[in-house]
Amino acid sequence: MEKFALLARVEAKPGMEAVVAEFLKAALPLAEAEPATIRWYGLKINENTFGIFDTFETEDGRSAHLQGQIAAALMANAAELLAKDPVIEFVDLLAVK
């Protein structure tokens, strides 16, 4: 059962909203290749705010994800795409269906 999660919020620079949305869509295969990532969601919160929510069974899985290709690609493109630094929250899951 998933016990751990990450919630990341990113704010696109003006005019970069579609690029950020496509970045998240393109990241799905990378998430699918991570065996410790149980669930991965790319989401749009409003016109310029997007998010990633992902779940893990272990703390090691969560840590591995933070060292993975998605995080590296996001940080490598952050200056071009994002209005400010991503907000990444470590979440403990209390109930999962």
PDB file of C-alpha atoms in Angstrom:
ATOM      1  CA  MET A   1       0.000   0.000   0.000  1.00  0.00           C
ATOM      2  CA  GLU A   2       1.155   3.488  -0.756  1.00  0.00           C
ATOM      3  CA  LYS A   3       2.192   5.354   2.364  1.00  0.00           C
ATOM      4  CA  PHE A   4       4.214   8.206   0.922  1.00  0.00           C
ATOM      5  CA  ALA A   5       3.578  10.860  -1.713  1.00  0.00           C
ATOM      6  CA  LEU A   6       4.878  14.054  -3.239  1.00  0.00           C
ATOM      7  CA  LEU A   7       2.840  17.072  -4.224  1.00  0.00           C
ATOM      8  CA  ALA A   8       4.680  19.498  -6.477  1.00  0.00           C
ATOM      9  CA  ARG A   9       3.170  22.785  -7.655  1.00  0.00           C
ATOM     10  CA  VAL A  10       4.682  24.743 -10.506  1.00  0.00           C
ATOM     11  CA  GLU A  11       3.683  28.118 -11.914  1.00  0.00           C
ATOM     12  CA  ALA A  12       4.295  28.642 -15.619  1.00  0.00           C
ATOM     13  CA  LYS A  13       5.741  31.887 -16.886  1.00  0.00           C
ATOM     14  CA  PRO A  14       3.261  33.926 -18.939  1.00  0.00           C
ATOM     15  CA  GLY A  15       3.070  32.416 -22.407  1.00  0.00           C
ATOM     16  CA  MET A  16       4.638  29.120 -21.300  1.00  0.00           C
ATOM     17  CA  GLU A  17       1.448  27.450 -20.044  1.00  0.00           C
ATOM     18  CA  ALA A  18       1.040  25.144 -23.039  1.00  0.00           C
ATOM     19  CA  VAL A  19       4.718  24.173 -22.903  1.00  0.00           C
ATOM     20  CA  VAL A  20       4.460  23.233 -19.219  1.00  0.00           C
ATOM     21  CA  ALA A  21       1.302  21.205 -19.928  1.00  0.00           C
ATOM     22  CA  GLU A  22       3.080  19.336 -22.732  1.00  0.00           C
ATOM     23  CA  PHE A  23       6.129  18.804 -20.503  1.00  0.00           C
ATOM     24  CA  LEU A  24       3.922  17.073 -17.944  1.00  0.00           C
ATOM     25  CA  LYS A  25       2.215  14.931 -20.572  1.00  0.00           C
ATOM     26  CA  ALA A  26       5.601  13.921 -21.989  1.00  0.00           C
ATOM     27  CA  ALA A  27       6.850  12.939 -18.514  1.00  0.00           C
ATOM     28  CA  LEU A  28       4.338  10.091 -18.184  1.00  0.00           C
ATOM     29  CA  PRO A  29       6.549   7.439 -19.843  1.00  0.00           C
ATOM     30  CA  LEU A  30       9.389   8.397 -17.490  1.00  0.00           C
ATOM     31  CA  ALA A  31       7.110   7.880 -14.494  1.00  0.00           C
ATOM     32  CA  GLU A  32       5.891   4.570 -15.918  1.00  0.00           C
ATOM     33  CA  ALA A  33       9.521   3.408 -16.085  1.00  0.00           C
ATOM     34  CA  GLU A  34      10.041   4.004 -12.352  1.00  0.00           C
ATOM     35  CA  PRO A  35       9.129   0.757 -10.569  1.00  0.00           C
ATOM     36  CA  ALA A  36       8.859   2.431  -7.159  1.00  0.00           C
ATOM     37  CA  THR A  37       6.408   5.092  -8.394  1.00  0.00           C
ATOM     38  CA  ILE A  38       2.993   3.514  -7.840  1.00  0.00           C
ATOM     39  CA  ARG A  39       0.786   6.341  -9.112  1.00  0.00           C
ATOM     40  CA  TRP A  40       1.766   9.495 -10.982  1.00  0.00           C
ATOM     41  CA  TYR A  41      -0.534  12.355 -11.918  1.00  0.00           C
ATOM     42  CA  GLY A  42       0.257  15.435 -13.957  1.00  0.00           C
ATOM     43  CA  LEU A  43      -2.408  18.056 -13.331  1.00  0.00           C
ATOM     44  CA  LYS A  44      -3.572  21.525 -14.223  1.00  0.00           C
ATOM     45  CA  ILE A  45      -4.798  23.548 -11.252  1.00  0.00           C
ATOM     46  CA  ASN A  46      -5.616  26.777 -13.079  1.00  0.00           C
ATOM     47  CA  GLU A  47      -4.467  28.637 -16.188  1.00  0.00           C
ATOM     48  CA  ASN A  48      -0.829  28.951 -15.102  1.00  0.00           C
ATOM     49  CA  THR A  49      -0.503  26.570 -12.153  1.00  0.00           C
ATOM     50  CA  PHE A  50       0.237  22.903 -12.660  1.00  0.00           C
ATOM     51  CA  GLY A  51       1.115  20.045 -10.387  1.00  0.00           C
ATOM     52  CA  ILE A  52       2.480  16.577 -10.016  1.00  0.00           C
ATOM     53  CA  PHE A  53       1.148  14.146  -7.430  1.00  0.00           C
ATOM     54  CA  ASP A  54       2.788  10.773  -7.082  1.00  0.00           C
ATOM     55  CA  THR A  55       2.657   7.931  -4.583  1.00  0.00           C
ATOM     56  CA  PHE A  56       5.134   5.388  -3.246  1.00  0.00           C
ATOM     57  CA  GLU A  57       5.171   2.391  -0.933  1.00  0.00           C
ATOM     58  CA  THR A  58       8.499   3.323   0.647  1.00  0.00           C
ATOM     59  CA  GLU A  59      10.515   6.385   1.534  1.00  0.00           C
ATOM     60  CA  ASP A  60      13.318   4.979  -0.628  1.00  0.00           C
ATOM     61  CA  GLY A  61      10.963   4.981  -3.619  1.00  0.00           C
ATOM     62  CA  ARG A  62      10.046   8.593  -2.997  1.00  0.00           C
ATOM     63  CA  SER A  63      13.714   9.550  -2.684  1.00  0.00           C
ATOM     64  CA  ALA A  64      14.584   7.680  -5.869  1.00  0.00           C
ATOM     65  CA  HIS A  65      11.882   9.568  -7.738  1.00  0.00           C
ATOM     66  CA  LEU A  66      13.303  12.904  -6.579  1.00  0.00           C
ATOM     67  CA  GLN A  67      16.653  11.849  -8.017  1.00  0.00           C
ATOM     68  CA  GLY A  68      15.064  10.636 -11.268  1.00  0.00           C
ATOM     69  CA  GLN A  69      14.703  11.917 -14.795  1.00  0.00           C
ATOM     70  CA  ILE A  70      11.479  13.883 -14.309  1.00  0.00           C
ATOM     71  CA  ALA A  71      12.880  16.005 -11.486  1.00  0.00           C
ATOM     72  CA  ALA A  72      16.135  16.508 -13.395  1.00  0.00           C
ATOM     73  CA  ALA A  73      14.303  17.614 -16.546  1.00  0.00           C
ATOM     74  CA  LEU A  74      12.028  19.951 -14.602  1.00  0.00           C
ATOM     75  CA  MET A  75      14.920  21.622 -12.831  1.00  0.00           C
ATOM     76  CA  ALA A  76      16.964  21.852 -16.038  1.00  0.00           C
ATOM     77  CA  ASN A  77      14.106  23.762 -17.700  1.00  0.00           C
ATOM     78  CA  ALA A  78      12.806  25.678 -14.671  1.00  0.00           C
ATOM     79  CA  ALA A  79      14.422  29.017 -15.539  1.00  0.00           C
ATOM     80  CA  GLU A  80      12.841  28.992 -18.990  1.00  0.00           C
ATOM     81  CA  LEU A  81       9.406  27.613 -18.091  1.00  0.00           C
ATOM     82  CA  LEU A  82       8.580  28.585 -14.520  1.00  0.00           C
ATOM     83  CA  ALA A  83       7.719  31.914 -12.915  1.00  0.00           C
ATOM     84  CA  LYS A  84       9.168  30.765  -9.580  1.00  0.00           C
ATOM     85  CA  ASP A  85      10.752  27.734  -7.972  1.00  0.00           C
ATOM     86  CA  PRO A  86       8.555  24.644  -7.704  1.00  0.00           C
ATOM     87  CA  VAL A  87       6.923  24.015  -4.333  1.00  0.00           C
ATOM     88  CA  ILE A  88       7.477  20.374  -3.379  1.00  0.00           C
ATOM     89  CA  GLU A  89       5.662  18.948  -0.390  1.00  0.00           C
ATOM     90  CA  PHE A  90       6.360  15.587   1.219  1.00  0.00           C
ATOM     91  CA  VAL A  91       3.038  13.927   2.017  1.00  0.00           C
ATOM     92  CA  ASP A  92       2.216  10.963   4.279  1.00  0.00           C
ATOM     93  CA  LEU A  93      -0.882   9.168   3.040  1.00  0.00           C
ATOM     94  CA  LEU A  94      -3.449   8.357   5.715  1.00  0.00           C
ATOM     95  CA  ALA A  95      -5.997   6.472   3.617  1.00  0.00           C
ATOM     96  CA  VAL A  96      -5.938   5.184   0.043  1.00  0.00           C
ATOM     97  CA  LYS A  97      -8.653   3.615  -2.056  1.00  0.00           C
TER      98      LYS A  97
END
